[in-house]
Amino acid sequence: MELRQLRYFLAVAEELHFGRAARRLHMSQPPLSVQVARLEQEVGTALFDRSTRRVALTPAGRHLQARARHILEELDTVRGEMRDFVDGLAGEVTAGFVSSANYTVLPGVVQLFRASRPRVTLRLVPLTSGEQFDRLRDGTLDVGIVRDEVPQTPSDSSPALTTEVVFEERLVACLPVGHALAGRPEVTAEELMDVPMISYPRALMPGFVDRVAEVLGTSSRTQVVEEVVHQETALGFVAAGVGMTILPESVRQLVPPSIVVVPLAGSPTTRLLAARQERADESPVHDAFIACLRDAAAQLG
């Protein structure tokens, strides 16, 4: 049984006239009659009562009419769904993000994407930049929102990654409220050299750690007293008077009254990037997510 035969059958069933059905289908009557006869032969029963005056559906024909309508409607629905996948209006996206994106682009991109792609499933996974690149390469992550990281193609057969800068903000020093530098309008890298530092593991945040090292200078004599994964933990140590830490300026939304945020001299910046596998057959739904990420960043000014 072919879909073409079902369409021919439905046309005759609705018109109850082979001539009118043939005109509706833009074909001649003889091949239409042949196809209907072949369908009847295949199902093993007559679908129409034919006479010189009228054509009527048999009980089997009425049953097949209802079933054929349902089948063809379902087929049209599936075709529409497939077009949605092609157009990026259906599917799913698994996106990783660094925690600091919570205070800049993440709320906006989630709102924009879910509003414009309501039938796409968006899964968000909090991960460090290093963790995201591992998962992007093994295919368990579609898009990553990472910080200060330009991935290099690994030496093995893992797929290459590509990145795009979507947001940039200043770096700031977070100091205990009573520290001598806390009242400055800005601080220099040299002034921070003798302040104990709370830092981050390079294995998990290579781009950000390298960026901070670049800002402080390669000959930095800063003493790292604690190494933590989460900026909230770093701020806890700062509040306790253990030392200072360098973070993106959006951290102002997190700091308690016991911490002062001081801009760095020269206004050095840190960047958020969208990362994904570098491949020829990019997914439209992934493209749509990154487009929303750009729009969310643009709204931040």
mmCIF file of C-alpha atoms in Angstrom:
data_model
loop_
_atom_site.group_PDB
_atom_site.id
_atom_site.type_symbol
_atom_site.label_atom_id
_atom_site.label_comp_id
_atom_site.label_asym_id
_atom_site.label_seq_id
_atom_site.Cartn_x
_atom_site.Cartn_y
_atom_site.Cartn_z
ATOM 1 C CA MET A 1 0.000 0.000 0.000
ATOM 2 C CA GLU A 2 1.513 3.293 -1.130
ATOM 3 C CA LEU A 3 0.795 6.800 0.141
ATOM 4 C CA ARG A 4 -0.002 7.794 -3.443
ATOM 5 C CA GLN A 5 -2.704 5.136 -3.593
ATOM 6 C CA LEU A 6 -4.226 6.406 -0.336
ATOM 7 C CA ARG A 7 -4.373 9.939 -1.737
ATOM 8 C CA TYR A 8 -6.029 8.674 -4.913
ATOM 9 C CA PHE A 9 -8.499 6.633 -2.876
ATOM 10 C CA LEU A 10 -9.382 9.605 -0.647
ATOM 11 C CA ALA A 11 -10.010 11.843 -3.647
ATOM 12 C CA VAL A 12 -12.498 9.317 -5.074
ATOM 13 C CA ALA A 13 -14.036 8.708 -1.620
ATOM 14 C CA GLU A 14 -14.644 12.426 -1.140
ATOM 15 C CA GLU A 15 -15.870 13.147 -4.674
ATOM 16 C CA LEU A 16 -17.692 9.806 -5.171
ATOM 17 C CA HIS A 17 -16.982 10.315 -8.853
ATOM 18 C CA PHE A 18 -13.897 9.049 -10.681
ATOM 19 C CA GLY A 19 -13.970 11.821 -13.291
ATOM 20 C CA ARG A 20 -14.145 14.652 -10.748
ATOM 21 C CA ALA A 21 -11.490 12.975 -8.587
ATOM 22 C CA ALA A 22 -9.176 12.653 -11.606
ATOM 23 C CA ARG A 23 -9.558 16.359 -12.417
ATOM 24 C CA ARG A 24 -8.892 17.245 -8.791
ATOM 25 C CA LEU A 25 -5.702 15.177 -8.923
ATOM 26 C CA HIS A 26 -4.685 16.647 -12.308
ATOM 27 C CA MET A 27 -4.571 13.256 -13.992
ATOM 28 C CA SER A 28 -6.666 11.272 -16.420
ATOM 29 C CA GLN A 29 -9.366 8.878 -15.208
ATOM 30 C CA PRO A 30 -8.000 5.507 -16.510
ATOM 31 C CA PRO A 31 -4.765 5.472 -14.431
ATOM 32 C CA LEU A 32 -6.776 6.587 -11.392
ATOM 33 C CA SER A 33 -9.156 3.667 -11.847
ATOM 34 C CA VAL A 34 -6.167 1.322 -12.217
ATOM 35 C CA GLN A 35 -4.578 2.527 -8.958
ATOM 36 C CA VAL A 36 -7.822 2.171 -7.011
ATOM 37 C CA ALA A 37 -8.311 -1.336 -8.430
ATOM 38 C CA ARG A 38 -4.770 -2.271 -7.374
ATOM 39 C CA LEU A 39 -5.459 -0.972 -3.876
ATOM 40 C CA GLU A 40 -8.636 -3.048 -3.671
ATOM 41 C CA GLN A 41 -6.686 -6.076 -4.828
ATOM 42 C CA GLU A 42 -4.033 -5.486 -2.197
ATOM 43 C CA VAL A 43 -6.481 -5.073 0.701
ATOM 44 C CA GLY A 44 -8.522 -8.001 -0.550
ATOM 45 C CA THR A 45 -11.948 -6.365 -0.707
ATOM 46 C CA ALA A 46 -13.985 -3.847 -2.694
ATOM 47 C CA LEU A 47 -13.785 -0.271 -1.466
ATOM 48 C CA PHE A 48 -16.467 1.149 -3.761
ATOM 49 C CA ASP A 49 -19.821 0.008 -5.072
ATOM 50 C CA ARG A 50 -19.782 1.076 -8.712
ATOM 51 C CA SER A 51 -22.753 1.398 -11.033
ATOM 52 C CA THR A 52 -23.517 3.395 -14.142
ATOM 53 C CA ARG A 53 -25.313 5.975 -12.000
ATOM 54 C CA ARG A 54 -23.310 6.259 -8.806
ATOM 55 C CA VAL A 55 -20.196 5.418 -6.844
ATOM 56 C CA ALA A 56 -20.564 4.642 -3.125
ATOM 57 C CA LEU A 57 -18.224 3.540 -0.392
ATOM 58 C CA THR A 58 -18.499 0.012 0.933
ATOM 59 C CA PRO A 59 -18.235 -0.556 4.716
ATOM 60 C CA ALA A 60 -14.550 -1.430 4.173
ATOM 61 C CA GLY A 61 -14.170 1.737 2.105
ATOM 62 C CA ARG A 62 -15.640 3.912 4.875
ATOM 63 C CA HIS A 63 -13.232 2.363 7.374
ATOM 64 C CA LEU A 64 -10.256 2.924 5.099
ATOM 65 C CA GLN A 65 -11.370 6.518 4.444
ATOM 66 C CA ALA A 66 -11.171 7.332 8.162
ATOM 67 C CA ARG A 67 -7.850 5.539 8.575
ATOM 68 C CA ALA A 68 -6.320 7.072 5.439
ATOM 69 C CA ARG A 69 -7.274 10.587 6.546
ATOM 70 C CA HIS A 70 -5.585 9.945 9.890
ATOM 71 C CA ILE A 71 -2.461 8.512 8.245
ATOM 72 C CA LEU A 72 -2.068 11.437 5.849
ATOM 73 C CA GLU A 73 -2.750 14.000 8.590
ATOM 74 C CA GLU A 74 -0.077 12.327 10.716
ATOM 75 C CA LEU A 75 2.310 12.408 7.769
ATOM 76 C CA ASP A 76 1.701 16.136 7.295
ATOM 77 C CA THR A 77 2.329 16.656 11.015
ATOM 78 C CA VAL A 78 5.610 14.738 10.836
ATOM 79 C CA ARG A 79 6.694 16.734 7.797
ATOM 80 C CA GLY A 80 5.986 19.951 9.682
ATOM 81 C CA GLU A 81 7.958 18.688 12.656
ATOM 82 C CA MET A 82 10.893 17.821 10.419
ATOM 83 C CA ARG A 83 10.793 21.312 8.913
ATOM 84 C CA ASP A 84 10.916 22.685 12.458
ATOM 85 C CA PHE A 85 14.082 20.683 13.118
ATOM 86 C CA VAL A 86 15.621 22.016 9.903
ATOM 87 C CA ASP A 87 14.649 25.578 10.855
ATOM 88 C CA GLY A 88 15.887 25.249 14.440
ATOM 89 C CA LEU A 89 12.376 25.464 15.908
ATOM 90 C CA ALA A 90 12.466 21.991 17.477
ATOM 91 C CA GLY A 91 15.068 19.746 19.054
ATOM 92 C CA GLU A 92 17.228 20.173 22.105
ATOM 93 C CA VAL A 93 20.324 22.041 23.279
ATOM 94 C CA THR A 94 22.587 21.122 26.166
ATOM 95 C CA ALA A 95 24.539 24.225 27.176
ATOM 96 C CA GLY A 96 27.273 24.522 29.773
ATOM 97 C CA PHE A 97 28.062 27.763 31.559
ATOM 98 C CA VAL A 98 30.580 29.159 34.012
ATOM 99 C CA SER A 99 29.010 30.377 37.256
ATOM 100 C CA SER A 100 29.920 34.008 36.596
ATOM 101 C CA ALA A 101 27.659 33.975 33.507
ATOM 102 C CA ASN A 102 24.739 33.853 35.966
ATOM 103 C CA TYR A 103 25.247 37.568 36.624
ATOM 104 C CA THR A 104 25.554 38.719 33.005
ATOM 105 C CA VAL A 105 24.351 36.869 29.902
ATOM 106 C CA LEU A 106 22.713 33.697 31.229
ATOM 107 C CA PRO A 107 19.344 35.090 32.436
ATOM 108 C CA GLY A 108 18.864 36.977 29.176
ATOM 109 C CA VAL A 109 19.781 34.133 26.850
ATOM 110 C CA VAL A 110 17.472 31.715 28.676
ATOM 111 C CA GLN A 111 14.562 34.160 28.453
ATOM 112 C CA LEU A 112 15.162 35.001 24.777
ATOM 113 C CA PHE A 113 15.742 31.428 23.676
ATOM 114 C CA ARG A 114 12.753 29.923 25.444
ATOM 115 C CA ALA A 115 10.506 32.692 24.137
ATOM 116 C CA SER A 116 11.654 32.242 20.531
ATOM 117 C CA ARG A 117 12.029 28.440 20.600
ATOM 118 C CA PRO A 118 9.281 27.131 22.923
ATOM 119 C CA ARG A 119 9.430 23.614 21.419
ATOM 120 C CA VAL A 120 13.176 23.264 21.940
ATOM 121 C CA THR A 121 14.343 21.572 25.129
ATOM 122 C CA LEU A 122 17.086 23.653 26.765
ATOM 123 C CA ARG A 123 19.284 21.888 29.309
ATOM 124 C CA LEU A 124 21.702 24.028 31.328
ATOM 125 C CA VAL A 125 24.749 22.521 33.053
ATOM 126 C CA PRO A 126 27.007 24.556 35.410
ATOM 127 C CA LEU A 127 30.639 23.656 34.652
ATOM 128 C CA THR A 128 34.078 25.241 34.703
ATOM 129 C CA SER A 129 35.637 26.211 31.376
ATOM 130 C CA GLY A 130 37.966 23.207 31.406
ATOM 131 C CA GLU A 131 35.108 20.806 32.105
ATOM 132 C CA GLN A 132 33.073 22.331 29.299
ATOM 133 C CA PHE A 133 35.812 21.875 26.725
ATOM 134 C CA ASP A 134 36.175 18.223 27.665
ATOM 135 C CA ARG A 135 32.432 17.699 27.258
ATOM 136 C CA LEU A 136 32.263 19.681 24.024
ATOM 137 C CA ARG A 137 34.915 17.426 22.559
ATOM 138 C CA ASP A 138 33.217 14.198 23.664
ATOM 139 C CA GLY A 139 29.860 15.413 22.345
ATOM 140 C CA THR A 140 27.936 15.495 25.640
ATOM 141 C CA LEU A 141 27.688 19.291 25.463
ATOM 142 C CA ASP A 142 26.407 21.248 22.454
ATOM 143 C CA VAL A 143 27.392 24.792 23.400
ATOM 144 C CA GLY A 144 29.578 26.149 26.174
ATOM 145 C CA ILE A 145 29.682 29.580 27.787
ATOM 146 C CA VAL A 146 33.295 29.776 28.918
ATOM 147 C CA ARG A 147 35.620 32.487 30.210
ATOM 148 C CA ASP A 148 38.874 33.725 28.718
ATOM 149 C CA GLU A 149 39.612 30.575 26.825
ATOM 150 C CA VAL A 150 40.631 29.978 23.234
ATOM 151 C CA PRO A 151 40.855 26.184 22.798
ATOM 152 C CA GLN A 152 43.670 24.577 20.901
ATOM 153 C CA THR A 153 43.084 21.543 18.716
ATOM 154 C CA PRO A 154 44.199 18.532 20.761
ATOM 155 C CA SER A 155 46.936 16.310 19.418
ATOM 156 C CA ASP A 156 44.681 13.255 19.289
ATOM 157 C CA SER A 157 41.657 12.663 17.069
ATOM 158 C CA SER A 158 39.272 14.742 19.199
ATOM 159 C CA PRO A 159 37.223 17.282 17.231
ATOM 160 C CA ALA A 160 38.444 20.860 17.021
ATOM 161 C CA LEU A 161 36.523 23.586 18.854
ATOM 162 C CA THR A 162 35.668 27.112 17.869
ATOM 163 C CA THR A 163 34.896 30.107 20.091
ATOM 164 C CA GLU A 164 33.220 33.472 19.694
ATOM 165 C CA VAL A 165 33.481 36.388 22.128
ATOM 166 C CA VAL A 166 29.995 37.384 23.280
ATOM 167 C CA PHE A 167 30.599 39.612 26.318
ATOM 168 C CA GLU A 168 33.455 41.584 27.862
ATOM 169 C CA GLU A 169 33.693 43.199 31.279
ATOM 170 C CA ARG A 170 36.342 44.729 33.528
ATOM 171 C CA LEU A 171 38.411 42.826 36.049
ATOM 172 C CA VAL A 172 38.277 44.062 39.646
ATOM 173 C CA ALA A 173 40.053 43.380 42.917
ATOM 174 C CA CYS A 174 37.908 42.178 45.822
ATOM 175 C CA LEU A 175 39.392 43.289 49.156
ATOM 176 C CA PRO A 176 38.366 43.079 52.820
ATOM 177 C CA VAL A 177 36.560 46.274 53.808
ATOM 178 C CA GLY A 178 39.271 47.263 56.268
ATOM 179 C CA HIS A 179 42.219 46.777 53.917
ATOM 180 C CA ALA A 180 44.476 49.767 53.229
ATOM 181 C CA LEU A 181 43.745 49.571 49.473
ATOM 182 C CA ALA A 182 39.981 49.290 49.880
ATOM 183 C CA GLY A 183 39.423 53.035 49.765
ATOM 184 C CA ARG A 184 41.297 53.599 46.493
ATOM 185 C CA PRO A 185 39.374 54.546 43.310
ATOM 186 C CA GLU A 186 41.537 51.955 41.557
ATOM 187 C CA VAL A 187 44.535 49.768 42.327
ATOM 188 C CA THR A 188 47.570 48.819 40.264
ATOM 189 C CA ALA A 189 49.018 45.362 39.795
ATOM 190 C CA GLU A 190 52.115 46.534 41.673
ATOM 191 C CA GLU A 191 50.037 47.560 44.688
ATOM 192 C CA LEU A 192 48.447 44.111 44.819
ATOM 193 C CA MET A 193 51.746 42.236 44.774
ATOM 194 C CA ASP A 194 52.082 42.061 48.546
ATOM 195 C CA VAL A 195 48.433 41.146 49.246
ATOM 196 C CA PRO A 196 47.799 37.411 49.807
ATOM 197 C CA MET A 197 45.694 36.077 46.941
ATOM 198 C CA ILE A 198 42.835 33.618 46.658
ATOM 199 C CA SER A 199 43.215 32.018 43.233
ATOM 200 C CA TYR A 200 41.706 29.243 41.099
ATOM 201 C CA PRO A 201 42.945 25.910 39.712
ATOM 202 C CA ARG A 202 44.448 26.372 36.276
ATOM 203 C CA ALA A 203 43.416 22.842 35.232
ATOM 204 C CA LEU A 204 39.754 23.873 35.485
ATOM 205 C CA MET A 205 40.021 27.549 34.515
ATOM 206 C CA PRO A 206 43.129 27.889 32.347
ATOM 207 C CA GLY A 207 41.957 30.903 30.387
ATOM 208 C CA PHE A 208 40.891 32.982 33.391
ATOM 209 C CA VAL A 209 43.928 32.044 35.486
ATOM 210 C CA ASP A 210 46.237 32.950 32.597
ATOM 211 C CA ARG A 211 44.386 36.227 32.051
ATOM 212 C CA VAL A 212 44.793 37.222 35.698
ATOM 213 C CA ALA A 213 48.486 36.274 35.575
ATOM 214 C CA GLU A 214 48.874 38.409 32.461
ATOM 215 C CA VAL A 215 47.230 41.411 34.164
ATOM 216 C CA LEU A 216 49.309 41.055 37.322
ATOM 217 C CA GLY A 217 52.510 40.544 35.342
ATOM 218 C CA THR A 218 54.612 37.514 34.578
ATOM 219 C CA SER A 219 57.038 38.370 37.356
ATOM 220 C CA SER A 220 54.251 38.535 39.909
ATOM 221 C CA ARG A 221 55.370 37.948 43.463
ATOM 222 C CA THR A 222 51.791 37.560 44.660
ATOM 223 C CA GLN A 223 51.465 34.827 47.271
ATOM 224 C CA VAL A 224 48.565 32.443 46.625
ATOM 225 C CA VAL A 225 47.221 31.407 50.020
ATOM 226 C CA GLU A 226 44.076 29.583 48.892
ATOM 227 C CA GLU A 227 42.967 27.944 45.639
ATOM 228 C CA VAL A 228 39.227 27.451 45.182
ATOM 229 C CA VAL A 229 36.831 26.459 42.396
ATOM 230 C CA HIS A 230 33.870 28.756 43.056
ATOM 231 C CA GLN A 231 33.943 32.550 43.234
ATOM 232 C CA GLU A 232 31.483 32.443 46.127
ATOM 233 C CA THR A 233 34.085 30.478 48.112
ATOM 234 C CA ALA A 234 36.774 32.978 47.160
ATOM 235 C CA LEU A 235 34.579 35.820 48.398
ATOM 236 C CA GLY A 236 34.071 33.977 51.672
ATOM 237 C CA PHE A 237 37.828 33.902 52.231
ATOM 238 C CA VAL A 238 38.098 37.594 51.320
ATOM 239 C CA ALA A 239 35.329 38.478 53.780
ATOM 240 C CA ALA A 240 37.241 36.537 56.451
ATOM 241 C CA GLY A 241 40.303 38.693 55.840
ATOM 242 C CA VAL A 242 42.422 35.907 54.340
ATOM 243 C CA GLY A 243 43.393 37.928 51.277
ATOM 244 C CA MET A 244 42.132 39.372 48.007
ATOM 245 C CA THR A 245 40.904 37.880 44.747
ATOM 246 C CA ILE A 246 40.520 39.066 41.141
ATOM 247 C CA LEU A 247 37.101 38.570 39.553
ATOM 248 C CA PRO A 248 34.849 39.958 36.786
ATOM 249 C CA GLU A 249 33.117 43.227 37.679
ATOM 250 C CA SER A 250 29.687 41.555 37.667
ATOM 251 C CA VAL A 251 30.725 40.077 41.025
ATOM 252 C CA ARG A 252 29.456 43.330 42.556
ATOM 253 C CA GLN A 253 26.039 41.631 42.644
ATOM 254 C CA LEU A 254 27.411 39.048 45.069
ATOM 255 C CA VAL A 255 29.657 40.895 47.506
ATOM 256 C CA PRO A 256 28.545 41.460 51.108
ATOM 257 C CA PRO A 257 29.235 44.739 52.988
ATOM 258 C CA SER A 258 32.439 43.200 54.345
ATOM 259 C CA ILE A 259 34.025 43.275 50.869
ATOM 260 C CA VAL A 260 35.027 46.249 48.734
ATOM 261 C CA VAL A 261 35.286 45.982 44.933
ATOM 262 C CA VAL A 262 38.061 48.135 43.470
ATOM 263 C CA PRO A 263 38.684 48.519 39.702
ATOM 264 C CA LEU A 264 42.113 47.621 38.364
ATOM 265 C CA ALA A 265 44.193 50.416 36.853
ATOM 266 C CA GLY A 266 44.143 50.394 33.064
ATOM 267 C CA SER A 267 40.714 48.735 33.005
ATOM 268 C CA PRO A 268 41.864 45.243 31.930
ATOM 269 C CA THR A 269 38.973 43.021 30.862
ATOM 270 C CA THR A 270 37.818 39.427 30.915
ATOM 271 C CA ARG A 271 35.675 37.821 28.221
ATOM 272 C CA LEU A 272 32.847 35.326 27.987
ATOM 273 C CA LEU A 273 32.921 33.163 24.876
ATOM 274 C CA ALA A 274 30.484 30.808 23.181
ATOM 275 C CA ALA A 275 32.230 27.539 22.333
ATOM 276 C CA ARG A 276 31.195 24.521 20.256
ATOM 277 C CA GLN A 277 32.605 21.896 17.947
ATOM 278 C CA GLU A 278 33.997 23.163 14.681
ATOM 279 C CA ARG A 279 32.102 21.240 12.017
ATOM 280 C CA ALA A 280 30.556 21.771 8.620
ATOM 281 C CA ASP A 281 27.009 20.694 9.485
ATOM 282 C CA GLU A 282 26.203 23.130 12.284
ATOM 283 C CA SER A 283 22.835 22.604 13.915
ATOM 284 C CA PRO A 284 20.306 25.410 13.286
ATOM 285 C CA VAL A 285 19.058 25.093 16.861
ATOM 286 C CA HIS A 286 22.603 25.567 18.198
ATOM 287 C CA ASP A 287 23.022 28.556 15.902
ATOM 288 C CA ALA A 288 19.785 29.971 17.312
ATOM 289 C CA PHE A 289 21.037 29.595 20.890
ATOM 290 C CA ILE A 290 24.245 31.461 20.097
ATOM 291 C CA ALA A 291 22.273 34.182 18.292
ATOM 292 C CA CYS A 292 20.182 34.636 21.455
ATOM 293 C CA LEU A 293 23.412 34.722 23.461
ATOM 294 C CA ARG A 294 24.652 37.608 21.301
ATOM 295 C CA ASP A 295 21.353 39.434 21.744
ATOM 296 C CA ALA A 296 21.413 38.915 25.511
ATOM 297 C CA ALA A 297 24.939 40.332 25.677
ATOM 298 C CA ALA A 298 23.953 43.316 23.515
ATOM 299 C CA GLN A 299 21.135 44.150 25.915
ATOM 300 C CA LEU A 300 23.677 44.480 28.713
ATOM 301 C CA GLY A 301 25.299 47.369 26.858
#
